[in-house]
Each structure stands twice: as structure tokens, then as C-alpha cells.
Coordinates of C-alpha atoms and ligand atoms in Angstrom, one line a residue:
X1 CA -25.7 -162.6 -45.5
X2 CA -22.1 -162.2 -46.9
X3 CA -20.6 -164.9 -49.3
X4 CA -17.2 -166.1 -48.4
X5 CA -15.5 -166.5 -52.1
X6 CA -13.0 -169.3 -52.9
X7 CA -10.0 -166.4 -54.7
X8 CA -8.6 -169.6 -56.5
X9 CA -11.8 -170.9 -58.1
X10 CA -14.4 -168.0 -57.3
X11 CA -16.7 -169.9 -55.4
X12 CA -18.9 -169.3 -53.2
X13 CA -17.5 -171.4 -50.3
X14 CA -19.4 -170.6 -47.5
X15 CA -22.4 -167.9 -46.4
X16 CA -21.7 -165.8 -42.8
X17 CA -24.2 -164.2 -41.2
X18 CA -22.6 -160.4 -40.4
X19 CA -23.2 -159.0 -36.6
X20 CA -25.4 -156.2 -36.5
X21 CA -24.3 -152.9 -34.3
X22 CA -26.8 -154.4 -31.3
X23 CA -25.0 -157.9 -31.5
X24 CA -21.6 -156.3 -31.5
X25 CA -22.7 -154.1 -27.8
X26 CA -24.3 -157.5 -26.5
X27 CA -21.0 -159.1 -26.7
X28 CA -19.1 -156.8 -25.6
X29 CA -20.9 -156.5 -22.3
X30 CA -20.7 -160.3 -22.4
X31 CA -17.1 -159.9 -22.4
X32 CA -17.1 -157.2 -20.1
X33 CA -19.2 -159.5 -17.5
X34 CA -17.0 -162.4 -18.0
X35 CA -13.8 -160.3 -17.3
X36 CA -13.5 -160.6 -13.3
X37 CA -14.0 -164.2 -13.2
X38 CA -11.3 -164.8 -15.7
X39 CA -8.6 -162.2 -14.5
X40 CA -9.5 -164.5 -11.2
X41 CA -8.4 -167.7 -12.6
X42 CA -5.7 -168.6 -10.9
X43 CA -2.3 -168.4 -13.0
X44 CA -1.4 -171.9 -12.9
X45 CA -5.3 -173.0 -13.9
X46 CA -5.3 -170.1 -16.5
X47 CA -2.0 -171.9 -18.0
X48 CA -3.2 -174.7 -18.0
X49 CA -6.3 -174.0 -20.2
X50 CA -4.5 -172.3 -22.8
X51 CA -2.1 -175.3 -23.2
X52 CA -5.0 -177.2 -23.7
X53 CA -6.5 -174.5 -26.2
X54 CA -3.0 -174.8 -28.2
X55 CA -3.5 -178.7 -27.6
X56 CA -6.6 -178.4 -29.3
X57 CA -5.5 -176.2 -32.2
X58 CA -2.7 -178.3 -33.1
X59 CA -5.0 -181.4 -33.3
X60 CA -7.0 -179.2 -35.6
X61 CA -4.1 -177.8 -37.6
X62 CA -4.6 -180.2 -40.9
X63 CA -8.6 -178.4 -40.7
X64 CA -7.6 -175.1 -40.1
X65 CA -5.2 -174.7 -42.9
X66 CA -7.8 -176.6 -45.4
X67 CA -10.3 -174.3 -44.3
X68 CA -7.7 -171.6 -45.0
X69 CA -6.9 -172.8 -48.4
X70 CA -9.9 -172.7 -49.2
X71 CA -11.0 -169.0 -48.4
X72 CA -8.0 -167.4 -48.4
X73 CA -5.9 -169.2 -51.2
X74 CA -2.9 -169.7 -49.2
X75 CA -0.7 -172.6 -50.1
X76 CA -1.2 -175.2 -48.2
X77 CA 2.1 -175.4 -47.5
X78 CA 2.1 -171.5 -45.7
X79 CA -2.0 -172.6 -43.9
X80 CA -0.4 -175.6 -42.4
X81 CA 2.4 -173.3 -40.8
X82 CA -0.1 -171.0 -39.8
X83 CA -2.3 -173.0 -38.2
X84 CA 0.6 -174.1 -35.9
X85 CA 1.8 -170.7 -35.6
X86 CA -1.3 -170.1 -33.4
X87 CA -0.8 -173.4 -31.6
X88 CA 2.8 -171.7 -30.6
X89 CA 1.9 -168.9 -30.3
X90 CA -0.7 -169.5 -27.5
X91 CA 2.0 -172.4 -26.1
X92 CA 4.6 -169.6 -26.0
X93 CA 1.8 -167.5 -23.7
X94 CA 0.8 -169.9 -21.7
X95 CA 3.6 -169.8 -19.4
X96 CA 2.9 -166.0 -18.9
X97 CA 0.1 -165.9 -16.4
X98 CA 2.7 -167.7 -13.7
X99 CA 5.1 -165.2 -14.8
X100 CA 3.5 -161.8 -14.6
X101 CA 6.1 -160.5 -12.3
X102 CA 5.4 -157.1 -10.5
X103 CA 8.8 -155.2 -8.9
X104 CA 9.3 -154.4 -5.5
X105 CA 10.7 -150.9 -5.6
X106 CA 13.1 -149.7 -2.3
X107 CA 11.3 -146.6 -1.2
X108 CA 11.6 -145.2 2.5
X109 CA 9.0 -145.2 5.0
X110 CA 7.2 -148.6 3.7
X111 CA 7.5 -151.0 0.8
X112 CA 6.1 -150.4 -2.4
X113 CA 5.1 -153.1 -5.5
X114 CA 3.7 -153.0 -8.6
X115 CA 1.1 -154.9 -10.4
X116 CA 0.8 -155.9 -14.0
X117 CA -3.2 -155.7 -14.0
X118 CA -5.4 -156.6 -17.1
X119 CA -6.8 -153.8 -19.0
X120 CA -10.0 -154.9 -19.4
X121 CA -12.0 -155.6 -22.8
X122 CA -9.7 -156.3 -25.9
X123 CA -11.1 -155.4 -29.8
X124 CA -9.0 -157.1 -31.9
X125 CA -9.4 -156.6 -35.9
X126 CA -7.6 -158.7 -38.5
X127 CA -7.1 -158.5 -41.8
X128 CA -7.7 -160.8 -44.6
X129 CA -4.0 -161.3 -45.4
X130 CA -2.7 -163.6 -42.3
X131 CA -6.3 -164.3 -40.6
X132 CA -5.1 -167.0 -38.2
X133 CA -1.2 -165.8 -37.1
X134 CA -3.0 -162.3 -36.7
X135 CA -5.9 -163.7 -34.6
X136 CA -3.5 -165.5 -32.5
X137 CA -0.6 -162.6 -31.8
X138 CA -3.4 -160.7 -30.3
X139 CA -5.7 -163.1 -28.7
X140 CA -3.4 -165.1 -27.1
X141 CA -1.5 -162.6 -24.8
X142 CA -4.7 -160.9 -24.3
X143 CA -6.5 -164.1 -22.9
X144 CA -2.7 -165.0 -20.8
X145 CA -2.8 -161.6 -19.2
X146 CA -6.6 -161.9 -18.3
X147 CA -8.0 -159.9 -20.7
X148 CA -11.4 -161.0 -22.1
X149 CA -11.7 -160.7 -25.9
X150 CA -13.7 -159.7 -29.0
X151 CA -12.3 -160.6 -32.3
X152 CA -13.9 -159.1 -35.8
X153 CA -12.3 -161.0 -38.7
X154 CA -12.0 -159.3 -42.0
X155 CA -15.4 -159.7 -43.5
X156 CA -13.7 -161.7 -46.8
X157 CA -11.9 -164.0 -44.7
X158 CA -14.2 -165.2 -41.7
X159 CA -13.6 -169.3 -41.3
X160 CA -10.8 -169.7 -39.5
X161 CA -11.2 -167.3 -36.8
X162 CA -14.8 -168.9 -36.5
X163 CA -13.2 -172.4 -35.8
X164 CA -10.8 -171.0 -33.7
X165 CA -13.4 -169.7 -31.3
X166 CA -15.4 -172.9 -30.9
X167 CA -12.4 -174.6 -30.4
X168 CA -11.4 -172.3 -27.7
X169 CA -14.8 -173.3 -25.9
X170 CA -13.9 -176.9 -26.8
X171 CA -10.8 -176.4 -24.7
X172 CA -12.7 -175.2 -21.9
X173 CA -11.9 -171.9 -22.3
X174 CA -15.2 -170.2 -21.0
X175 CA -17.7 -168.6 -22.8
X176 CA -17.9 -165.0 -23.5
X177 CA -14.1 -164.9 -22.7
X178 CA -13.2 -165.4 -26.6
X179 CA -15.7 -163.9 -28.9
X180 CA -15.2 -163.9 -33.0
X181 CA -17.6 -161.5 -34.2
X182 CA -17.5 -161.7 -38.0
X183 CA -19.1 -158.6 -40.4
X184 CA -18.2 -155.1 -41.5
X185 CA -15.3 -152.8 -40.4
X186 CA -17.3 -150.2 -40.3
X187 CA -20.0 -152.2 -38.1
X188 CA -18.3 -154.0 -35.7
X189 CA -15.2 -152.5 -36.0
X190 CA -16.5 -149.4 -35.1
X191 CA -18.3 -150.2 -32.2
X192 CA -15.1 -151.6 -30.6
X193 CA -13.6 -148.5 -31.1
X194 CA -16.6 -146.7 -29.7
X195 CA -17.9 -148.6 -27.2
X196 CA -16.7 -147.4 -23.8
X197 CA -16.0 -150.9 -22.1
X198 CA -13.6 -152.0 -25.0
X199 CA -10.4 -150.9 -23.4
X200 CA -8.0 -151.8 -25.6
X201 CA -7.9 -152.5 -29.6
X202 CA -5.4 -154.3 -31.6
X203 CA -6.2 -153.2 -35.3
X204 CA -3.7 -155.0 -38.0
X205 CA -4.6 -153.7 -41.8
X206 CA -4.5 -149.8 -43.7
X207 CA -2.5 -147.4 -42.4
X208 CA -5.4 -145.2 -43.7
X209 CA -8.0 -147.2 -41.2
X210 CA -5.3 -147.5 -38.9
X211 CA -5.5 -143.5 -38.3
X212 CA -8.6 -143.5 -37.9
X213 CA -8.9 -146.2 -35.4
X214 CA -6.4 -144.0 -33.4
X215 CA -8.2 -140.4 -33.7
X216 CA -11.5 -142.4 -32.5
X217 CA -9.7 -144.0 -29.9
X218 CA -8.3 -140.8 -28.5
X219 CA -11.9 -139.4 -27.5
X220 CA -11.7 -142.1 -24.9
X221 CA -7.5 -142.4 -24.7
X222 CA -8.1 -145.9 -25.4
X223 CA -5.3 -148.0 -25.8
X224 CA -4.1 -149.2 -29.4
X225 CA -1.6 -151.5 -31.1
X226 CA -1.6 -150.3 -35.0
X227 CA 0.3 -153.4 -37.0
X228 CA 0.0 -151.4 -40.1
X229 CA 1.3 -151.0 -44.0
X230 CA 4.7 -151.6 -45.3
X231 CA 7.6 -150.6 -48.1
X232 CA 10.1 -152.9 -46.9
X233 CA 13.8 -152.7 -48.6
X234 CA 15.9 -155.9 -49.3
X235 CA 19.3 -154.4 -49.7
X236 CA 21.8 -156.5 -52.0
X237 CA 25.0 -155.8 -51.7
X238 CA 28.0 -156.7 -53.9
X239 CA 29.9 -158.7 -51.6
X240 CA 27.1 -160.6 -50.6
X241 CA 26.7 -164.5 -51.9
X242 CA 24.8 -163.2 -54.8
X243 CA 23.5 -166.7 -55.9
X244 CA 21.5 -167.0 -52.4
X245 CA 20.3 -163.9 -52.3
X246 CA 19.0 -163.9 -56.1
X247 CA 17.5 -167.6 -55.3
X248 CA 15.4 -165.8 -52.1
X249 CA 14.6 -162.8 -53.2
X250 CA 11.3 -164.0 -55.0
X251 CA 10.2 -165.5 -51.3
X252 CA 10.8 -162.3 -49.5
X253 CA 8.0 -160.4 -51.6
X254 CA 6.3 -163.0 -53.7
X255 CA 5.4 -165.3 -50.6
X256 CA 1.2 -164.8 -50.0
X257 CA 1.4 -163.4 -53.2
X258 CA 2.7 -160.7 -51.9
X259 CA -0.2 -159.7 -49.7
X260 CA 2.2 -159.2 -46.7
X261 CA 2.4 -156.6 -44.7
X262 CA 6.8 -157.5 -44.4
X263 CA 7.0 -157.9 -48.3
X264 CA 10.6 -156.4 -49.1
X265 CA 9.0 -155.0 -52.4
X266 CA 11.8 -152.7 -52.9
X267 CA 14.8 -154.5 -54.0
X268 CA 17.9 -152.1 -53.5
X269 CA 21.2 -153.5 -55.5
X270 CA 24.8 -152.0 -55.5
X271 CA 25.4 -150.7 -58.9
X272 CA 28.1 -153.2 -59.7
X273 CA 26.6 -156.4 -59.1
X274 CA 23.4 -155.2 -60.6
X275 CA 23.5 -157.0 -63.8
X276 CA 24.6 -160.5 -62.2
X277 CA 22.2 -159.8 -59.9
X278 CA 19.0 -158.9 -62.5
X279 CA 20.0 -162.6 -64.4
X280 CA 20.2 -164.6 -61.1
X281 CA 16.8 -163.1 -59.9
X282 CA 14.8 -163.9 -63.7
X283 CA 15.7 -167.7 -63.2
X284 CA 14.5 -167.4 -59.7
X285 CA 11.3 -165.4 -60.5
X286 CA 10.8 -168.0 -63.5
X287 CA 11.4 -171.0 -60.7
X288 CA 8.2 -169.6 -58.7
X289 CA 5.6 -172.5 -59.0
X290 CA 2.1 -169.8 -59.4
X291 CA -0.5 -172.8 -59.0
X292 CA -3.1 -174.3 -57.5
X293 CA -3.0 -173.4 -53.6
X294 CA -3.7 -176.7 -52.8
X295 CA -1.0 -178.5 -54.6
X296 CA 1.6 -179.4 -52.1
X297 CA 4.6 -178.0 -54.8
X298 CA 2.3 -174.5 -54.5
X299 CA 4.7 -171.8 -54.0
X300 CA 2.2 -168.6 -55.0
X301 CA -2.1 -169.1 -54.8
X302 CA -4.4 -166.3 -56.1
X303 CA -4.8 -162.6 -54.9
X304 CA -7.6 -162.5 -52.2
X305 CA -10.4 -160.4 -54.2
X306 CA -10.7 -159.4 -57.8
X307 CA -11.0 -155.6 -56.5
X308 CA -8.0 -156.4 -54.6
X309 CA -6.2 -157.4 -58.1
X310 CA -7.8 -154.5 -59.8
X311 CA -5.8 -152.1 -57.2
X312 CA -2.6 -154.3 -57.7
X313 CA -3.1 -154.2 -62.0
X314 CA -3.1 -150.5 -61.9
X315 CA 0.4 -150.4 -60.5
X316 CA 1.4 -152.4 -63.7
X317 CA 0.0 -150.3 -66.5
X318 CA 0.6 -151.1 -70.1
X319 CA 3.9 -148.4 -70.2
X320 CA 5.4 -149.9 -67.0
X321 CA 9.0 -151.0 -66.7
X322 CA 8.2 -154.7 -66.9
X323 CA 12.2 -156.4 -66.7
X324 CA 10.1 -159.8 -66.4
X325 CA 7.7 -161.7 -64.8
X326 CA 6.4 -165.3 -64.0
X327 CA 4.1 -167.0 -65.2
X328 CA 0.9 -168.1 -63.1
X329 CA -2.8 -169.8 -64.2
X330 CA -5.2 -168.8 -66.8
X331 CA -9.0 -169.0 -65.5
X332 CA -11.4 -168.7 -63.0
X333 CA -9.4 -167.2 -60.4
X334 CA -7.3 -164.1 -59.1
X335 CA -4.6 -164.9 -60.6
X336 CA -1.8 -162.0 -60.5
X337 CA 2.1 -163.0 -62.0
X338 CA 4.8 -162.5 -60.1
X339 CA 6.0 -159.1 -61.6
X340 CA 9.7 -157.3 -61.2
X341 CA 10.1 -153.4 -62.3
X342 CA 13.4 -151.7 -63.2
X343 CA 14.5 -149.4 -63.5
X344 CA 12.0 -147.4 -60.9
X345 CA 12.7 -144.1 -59.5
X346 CA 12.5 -143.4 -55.8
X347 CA 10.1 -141.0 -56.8
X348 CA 7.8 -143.4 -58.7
X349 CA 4.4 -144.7 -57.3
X350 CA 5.7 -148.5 -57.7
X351 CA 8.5 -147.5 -55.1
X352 CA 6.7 -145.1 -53.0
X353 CA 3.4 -146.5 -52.0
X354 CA 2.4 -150.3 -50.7
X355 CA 0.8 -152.8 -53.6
X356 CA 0.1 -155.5 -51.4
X357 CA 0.3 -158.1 -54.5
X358 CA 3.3 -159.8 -56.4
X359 CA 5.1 -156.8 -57.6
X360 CA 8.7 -155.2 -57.0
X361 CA 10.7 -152.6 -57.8
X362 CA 14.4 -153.1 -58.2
X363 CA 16.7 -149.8 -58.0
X364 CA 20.6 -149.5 -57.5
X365 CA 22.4 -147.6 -55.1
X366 CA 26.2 -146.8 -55.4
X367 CA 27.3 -147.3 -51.5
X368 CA 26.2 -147.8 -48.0
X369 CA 25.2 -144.3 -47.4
X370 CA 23.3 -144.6 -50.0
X371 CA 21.5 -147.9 -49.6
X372 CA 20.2 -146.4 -45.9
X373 CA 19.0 -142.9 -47.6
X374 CA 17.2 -145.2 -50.3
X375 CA 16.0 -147.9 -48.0
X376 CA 14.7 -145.1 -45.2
X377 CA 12.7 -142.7 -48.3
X378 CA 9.5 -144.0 -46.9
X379 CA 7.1 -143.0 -45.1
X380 CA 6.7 -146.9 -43.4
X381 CA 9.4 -149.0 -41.3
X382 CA 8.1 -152.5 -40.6
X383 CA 11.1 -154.8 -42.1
X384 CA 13.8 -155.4 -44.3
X385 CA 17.0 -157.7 -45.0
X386 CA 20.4 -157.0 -45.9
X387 CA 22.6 -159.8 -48.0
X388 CA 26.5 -158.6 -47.1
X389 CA 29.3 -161.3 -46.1
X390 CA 30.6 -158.3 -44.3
X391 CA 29.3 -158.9 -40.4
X392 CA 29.8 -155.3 -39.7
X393 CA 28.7 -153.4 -43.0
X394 CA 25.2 -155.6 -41.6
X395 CA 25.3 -154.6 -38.3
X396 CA 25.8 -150.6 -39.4
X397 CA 23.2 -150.9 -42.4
X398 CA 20.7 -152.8 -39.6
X399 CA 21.3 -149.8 -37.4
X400 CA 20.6 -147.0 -39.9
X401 CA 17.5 -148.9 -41.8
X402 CA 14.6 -146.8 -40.0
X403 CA 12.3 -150.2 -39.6
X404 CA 11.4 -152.4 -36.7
X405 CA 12.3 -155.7 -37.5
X406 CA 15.3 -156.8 -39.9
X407 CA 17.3 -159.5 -41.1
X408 CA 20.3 -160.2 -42.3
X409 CA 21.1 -163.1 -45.3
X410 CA 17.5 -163.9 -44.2
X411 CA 14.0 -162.8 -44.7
X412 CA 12.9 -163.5 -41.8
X413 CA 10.6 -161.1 -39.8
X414 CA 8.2 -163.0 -37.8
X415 CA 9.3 -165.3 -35.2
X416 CA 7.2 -165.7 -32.0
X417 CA 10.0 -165.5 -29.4
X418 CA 10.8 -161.7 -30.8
X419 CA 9.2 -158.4 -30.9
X420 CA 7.2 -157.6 -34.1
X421 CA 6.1 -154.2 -34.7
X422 CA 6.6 -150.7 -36.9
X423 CA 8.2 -147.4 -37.2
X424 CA 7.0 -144.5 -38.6
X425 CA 3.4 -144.5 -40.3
X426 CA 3.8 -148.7 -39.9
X427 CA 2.5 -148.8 -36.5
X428 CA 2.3 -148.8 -33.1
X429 CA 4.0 -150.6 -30.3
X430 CA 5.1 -154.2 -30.4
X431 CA 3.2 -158.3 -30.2
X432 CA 5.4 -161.2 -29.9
X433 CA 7.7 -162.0 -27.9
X434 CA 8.1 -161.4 -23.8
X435 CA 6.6 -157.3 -25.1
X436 CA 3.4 -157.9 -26.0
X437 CA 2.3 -158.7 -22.2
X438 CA 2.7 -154.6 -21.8
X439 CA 0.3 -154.6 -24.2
X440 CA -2.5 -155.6 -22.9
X441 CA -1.9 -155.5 -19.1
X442 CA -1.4 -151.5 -16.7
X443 CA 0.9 -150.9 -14.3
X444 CA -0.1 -150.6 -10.7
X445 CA 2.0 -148.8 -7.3
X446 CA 1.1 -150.0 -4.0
X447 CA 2.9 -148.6 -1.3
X448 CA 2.4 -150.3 2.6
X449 CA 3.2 -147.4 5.4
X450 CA 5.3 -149.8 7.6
X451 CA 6.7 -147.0 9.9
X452 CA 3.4 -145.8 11.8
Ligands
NAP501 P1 -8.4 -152.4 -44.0 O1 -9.6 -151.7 -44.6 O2 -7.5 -151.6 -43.2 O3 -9.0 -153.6 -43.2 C1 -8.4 -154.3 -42.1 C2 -9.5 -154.6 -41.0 O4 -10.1 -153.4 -40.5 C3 -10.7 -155.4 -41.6 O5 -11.1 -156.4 -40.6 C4 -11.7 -154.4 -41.9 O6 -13.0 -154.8 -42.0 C5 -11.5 -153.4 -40.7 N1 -12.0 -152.1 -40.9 C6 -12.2 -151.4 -42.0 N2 -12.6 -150.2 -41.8 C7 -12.8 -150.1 -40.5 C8 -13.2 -149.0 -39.6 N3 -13.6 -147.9 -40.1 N4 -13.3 -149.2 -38.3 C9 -12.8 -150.4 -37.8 N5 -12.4 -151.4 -38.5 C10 -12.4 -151.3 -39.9 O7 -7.6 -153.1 -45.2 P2 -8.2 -153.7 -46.6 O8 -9.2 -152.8 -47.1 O9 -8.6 -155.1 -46.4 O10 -6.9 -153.6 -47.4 C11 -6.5 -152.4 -48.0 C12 -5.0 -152.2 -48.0 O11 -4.5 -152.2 -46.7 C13 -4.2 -153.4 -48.7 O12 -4.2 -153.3 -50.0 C14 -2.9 -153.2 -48.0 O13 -2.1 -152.3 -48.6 C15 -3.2 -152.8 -46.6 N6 -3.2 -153.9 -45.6 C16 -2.2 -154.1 -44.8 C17 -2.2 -155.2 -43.9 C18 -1.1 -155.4 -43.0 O14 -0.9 -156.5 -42.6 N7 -0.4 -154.4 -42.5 C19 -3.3 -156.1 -43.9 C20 -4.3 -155.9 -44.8 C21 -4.3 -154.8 -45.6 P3 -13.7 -155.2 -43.4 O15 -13.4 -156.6 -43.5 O16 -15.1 -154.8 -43.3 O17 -13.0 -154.4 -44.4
MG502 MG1 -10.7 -151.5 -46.4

């Protein structure tokens, strides 16, 4: 049995019951038997019931993110959004099985079509950073493209992906077609990358597991989406409004306590507005409400594990370059402070290599060549944002930073209507937005002889 751990208060919460390597096949040939009935559904129908899975989520939203709080330590300002996100997330899908469009191509000697057919089997694994918005970028365009699906949740971080799958059944999607398989990574996990009728995984997490997942899948040139590690840059320039972009720059690393995969924990400043810069951002950082996660004024909770904030403490050492930090609570708990380092070197570890906790390195650059060679000495591209009142200094900056999803005078990566997804060692292929259908569906010819 595994103990689910409150991270704010160290509780034991809840006990799960891992599945076992026998489970893990059983279900997958579950899923595999339940496939051709539900690729059959008829569009419309199919749209219809995962309307009325987002119905149900929604209605479920206030649970979901208590139940989130709870394990996870979000705020409950950030669970409530993400209980939605899935809600919109699977409304956003839903009108996709009545718009599956093949093309009808003009060949001679016949007419030819395509097909956008459903791969088959889906393995999705989450993480413990983002359990539900995770669970829902894969699941939902899997189930909308006729996909059937098994879901592992990251073994710390089980209970919303649980309640998610019995309200799916509670929606009337049917059973076997959703199925959340909670235990080890290198259990279940492992079976979905070995197990031949899994046709497709989605893995979100390490880049270290993430290759891995890929050389295993290769022995069967299974299909994967990798959603993995990030360094992301905020670039600051001078002629940006500096006052905005000091007053957000604590949000665009600190947010989950900077257990985010999009964290720009690499602030890059131009040398001259530097020093402004460095005294708007230490009010900022000192404005960051570290409390409670279930305080409605929570800004920051707790670090998800204490060997999770072991791994993030030994990137602060006692001879780091601490400029300053917030404050956050004393006690039981994970607690970590919202930490800012300068000077750091492009060569230093701080710079170079993902924390995953409330820690960022600030470094100047002298000009826009500059900022891009800085921003791109990485060997990850997920995100990044750019602060410039200069429209087409952000435009060529956005166009040399080597990273998938950017921003400009915002922080914003994730927004369901748009494509999400890495360069370089950050992944693989795209969810969100009208690409993640080509994830999770093949393309098929037919060409009709009409001549003889
Ligand atoms: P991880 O090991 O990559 O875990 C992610 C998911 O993969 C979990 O569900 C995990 O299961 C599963 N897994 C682990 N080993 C596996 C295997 N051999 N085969 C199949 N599935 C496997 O990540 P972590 O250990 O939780 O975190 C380590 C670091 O990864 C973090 O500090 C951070 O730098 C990075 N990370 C990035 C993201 C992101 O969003 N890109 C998310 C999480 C972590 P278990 O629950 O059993 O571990
Ligand atoms: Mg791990």
C-alpha cells in the first residue's frame, strides 16, 4: 500500500493500493477489447458524451481542486483553475470527433481519400507537478479521436486522476475506455511501454525517463509524445515597462512553487536596466504570499516531497549567490523560499540544469544578439517571455529563442486553443490545440479504380 502525504502538513491523507504488473496487462487488454466499440461510436454520440464528461467535471471542480490541495499543495486558487482546465479541455475536444476531416486528393484513374484512424491503445503517464491539466491534455484528445486509454498517475500524487476516472463512468463514458492505473513508474509505467497492444504513450516528467521511454518504445516503433524538462529564459529588456515586468517576474518561476515544467528560472536582464531592475524584482519577491495552500490569498504552497526539497536545497548551498529571498512557513511541511541568485554564470549548475523548485538565476546580457546566444545555451526549449515595448525587437527575439512556446509582456505558455510542446532535449511533438488530434490518430489512402 502506498501513503498519499499531505506536502503542506505531512500527513498521511489517503492509502492507494499500487497495480501490480498482472493488473497493469489485464487492463490493458480491457482497453484493447473495448477499443472497436468505441472508435464505432458515432461522432455526434461520442461528442456528446464527452460534453457530458466535461459537464460532470465542472460540477465536480470545487472537489477536485480540494482534493488537489490537499495532496499536492497547490493553492487553491491554481487547483480551482485546474480542475476547469480539464473541464475545457475535454469541451474544447469534444467538437473533434464530428470534425475529423480526411482529404480527398485529385489523382488520375479513380479518387483517392484519406482517413484520420485511431491508433489504438493510449499509455498516458503524468507527473506529480500538474496531475489534472496533464491527465486531461492527453486523455481528452485520445478519448475524441477514439482511442481507448490507460492512465498511470505519478505514484505521490494519485487522487485526482482517481476521481476523474469514476467520474468519466459517471458520465457514461464506458468502462474500460478510461482506465487510471495508479502505482510505480517502473511497474506500470513500464508495462505500457512494453506491452505490445499499447500503441501509443504520452509520458510528461524527466527528460532522463523520458529517454528511456523512447529507446523502449523503439523496439516496437511505438508512438510517443515526450512533454519533458525545461530551462526557460525570461528576457528583460531595457526598454521594456520595467515596473510590470519586475511585478511578474516572481509568477513566471515561483508559480507551483516552481515545480513547472515552463518556469522561466533564468532571468536574462540588459546590463543597463539591471540595477532598477534587481530593486523592483526584491519588492516583488518580498510581495509573494508563501502560505497555507488553502488560504484563498495563497500565492506559493509547499514543495511536493521532502526528497524533492532535498534535490532543490542542494542547488542553494551555504556559498551560493543568494541576492534575496522570500520568506515562507516554519514547520511541518515542505516548505522551500522563494530564492533569486546573481550574479550566475552561464556556466554554473543553477543556470545550466532544471531545479524544479522556487529558485532563479538572474544574469545580464549587453544586446539582442546576446540575450538569444544566452537564452538558447541550453540543452531544453519548452518556453520563455520577452518584456520589450519594441513590437519588432519581440517578434526577432521570439524567432531566434530556440523554444516552443513563447510570450511576449506575458508569461503565458499554456492555453488550450494553442500548441504546447518542446525543442531540443524538452520533448516531443505537440498537445493542445487543433495538433494534438495527429497525435493520437494515423493517416490512411484509399484509392477507388473508377476507370475499369
Ligand atoms: P519522473 O521520474 O520522470 O516521473 C514522471 C512519471 O513517470 C511518473 O508517473 C513516474 O512514476 C513515471 N516513471 C518513472 N520511471 C518510469 C519508467 N522507468 N517507466 C515508465 N514510467 C516511469 O519525474 P520525477 O522523478 O517525479 O521528477 C524528477 C524531475 O523531473 C523533477 O525534479 C523535474 O526536474 C522533472 N520533472 C519534469 C516535469 C515536467 O512537467 N516536464 C514533471 C515532473 C518532473 P513514479 O510516480 O513511480 O515516479
Ligand atoms: Mg523519478
Amino acid at each position: 500500500m502506498h501513503d498519499v502525504i499531505n506536502p503542506a502538513t505531512e500527513e498521511v491523507i489517503a492509502t492507494v493500493r499500487p497495480t501490480s504488473a498482472e493488473e497493469t496487462d489485464e487492463a490493458i487488454v480491457r482497453a484493447h477489447e473495448a477499443w472497436p466499440s468505441w472508435r464505432s461510436v458515432a461522432p455526434g454520440e461520442r461528442a456528446t458524451l464527452l460534453r457530458r464528461f466535461s459537464d460532470v467535471v465542472r460540477d465536480h471542480a470545487e472537489e477536485l481542486a480540494q482534493l488537489e490541495v490537499a495532496n499536492a499543495g497547490h493553492t487553491i486558487g491554481n487547483a480551482r483553475w485546474e480542475a476547469n482546465n480539464v473541464a475545457n479541455v475535454l469541451a474544447y475536444y469534444a467538437g473533434a470527433p464530428e470534425r475529423l476531416f480526411g482529404r480527398q486528393i485529385p489523382v488520375p484513374g479513380g479518387i483517392d481519400m484519406t482517413f484520420q484512424e485511431p491508433i489504438g491503445v493510449v499509455g498516458i503517464i503524468v507527473p506529480w507537478n500538474f496531475p489534472m491539466p496533464i491527465a486531461g491534455w492527453g486523455f481528452a484528445p485520445a478519448l475524441a479521436a477514439g482511442c481507448t486509454v490507460v492512465l498511470k498517475p505519478a505514484e505521490v500524487t494519485p487522487l485526482t486522476a482517481i476521481r476523474l476516472g469514476e467520474l468519466a463512468l459517471e458520465a457514461g463514458i464506458p468502462e474500460h475506455v478510461l482506465s487510471i492505473l495508479p502505482g510505480k513508474g517502473s511497474v506500470v509505467g513500464q508495462r505500457f511501454v512494453e506491452h505490445p497492444l499499447v500503441r501509443k504513450i504520452v509520458f510528461t516528467g524527466s527528460t532522463e525517463v523520458g529517454e528511456q521511454i523512447m529507446a523502449g518504445a523503439a523496439r516496437q516503433v511505438k508512438r510517443v509524445t515526450l512533454e519533458l524538462g525545461g530551462k526557460s529564459a525570461n528576457i528583460v529588456f531595457a526598454d521594456a515597462d520595467l515596473e510590470k515586468a519586475a511585478a511578474a517576474a516572481p509568477y513566471g518561476v515561483f508559480d507551483n512553487a516552481g515545480q513547472d515544467c515552463c518556469a522561466r528560472s533564468r532571468i536574462l536582464v540588459q546590463r543597463s536596466a539591471l540595477d532598477r531592475f534587481m530593486e523592483l524584482f526584491e519588492a516583488a519577491v518580498a510581495g509573494v504570499r508563501v502560505e497555507d495552500p488553502t488560504l484563498e490569498t495563497s500565492e506559493m504552497g509547499p514543495l511536493i516531497t521532502r526528497s524533492h526539497f532535498e534535490t532543490v536545497a542542494g542547488f542553494v548551498p551555504d556559498d551560493a549567490p543568494v541576492a534575496f529571498r522570500g520568506t515562507c512557513p516554519t514547520g511541518p511541511g515542505y516548505w522551500f523560499p522563494p530564492t533569486v541568485l546573481s550574479p550566475v554564470a552561464p556556466g554554473d549548475r543553477s543556470f545550466r540544469e532544471e531545479i524544479f523548485g522556487p529558485v532563479v538565476s538572474v544574469t545580464s546580457f549587453e544586446d539582442e544578439d546576446e540575450a538569444i546566444r544566452l537564452a538558447n545555451a541550453t540543452d531544453f526549449g519548452l518556453s520563455g517571455s520577452i518584456w520589450t515595448r519594441d513590437i519588432g525587437r519581440g517578434l526577432r527575439v521570439s524567432r531566434g529563442v530556440e523554444t516552443g512556446t513563447l510570450s511576449v509582456n506575458s508569461h503565458s505558455s499554456v492555453r488550450y486553443w494553442t500548441p504546447f510542446g518542446g525543442f531540443k532535449k524538452s520533448g516531443l511533438g505537440r498537445e493542445l490545440g487543433p495538433d494534438a488530434l495527429d497525435a493520437f490518430t494515423e493517416t490512411k489512402n484509399v484509392f477507388i479504380n473508377t476507370e475499369d
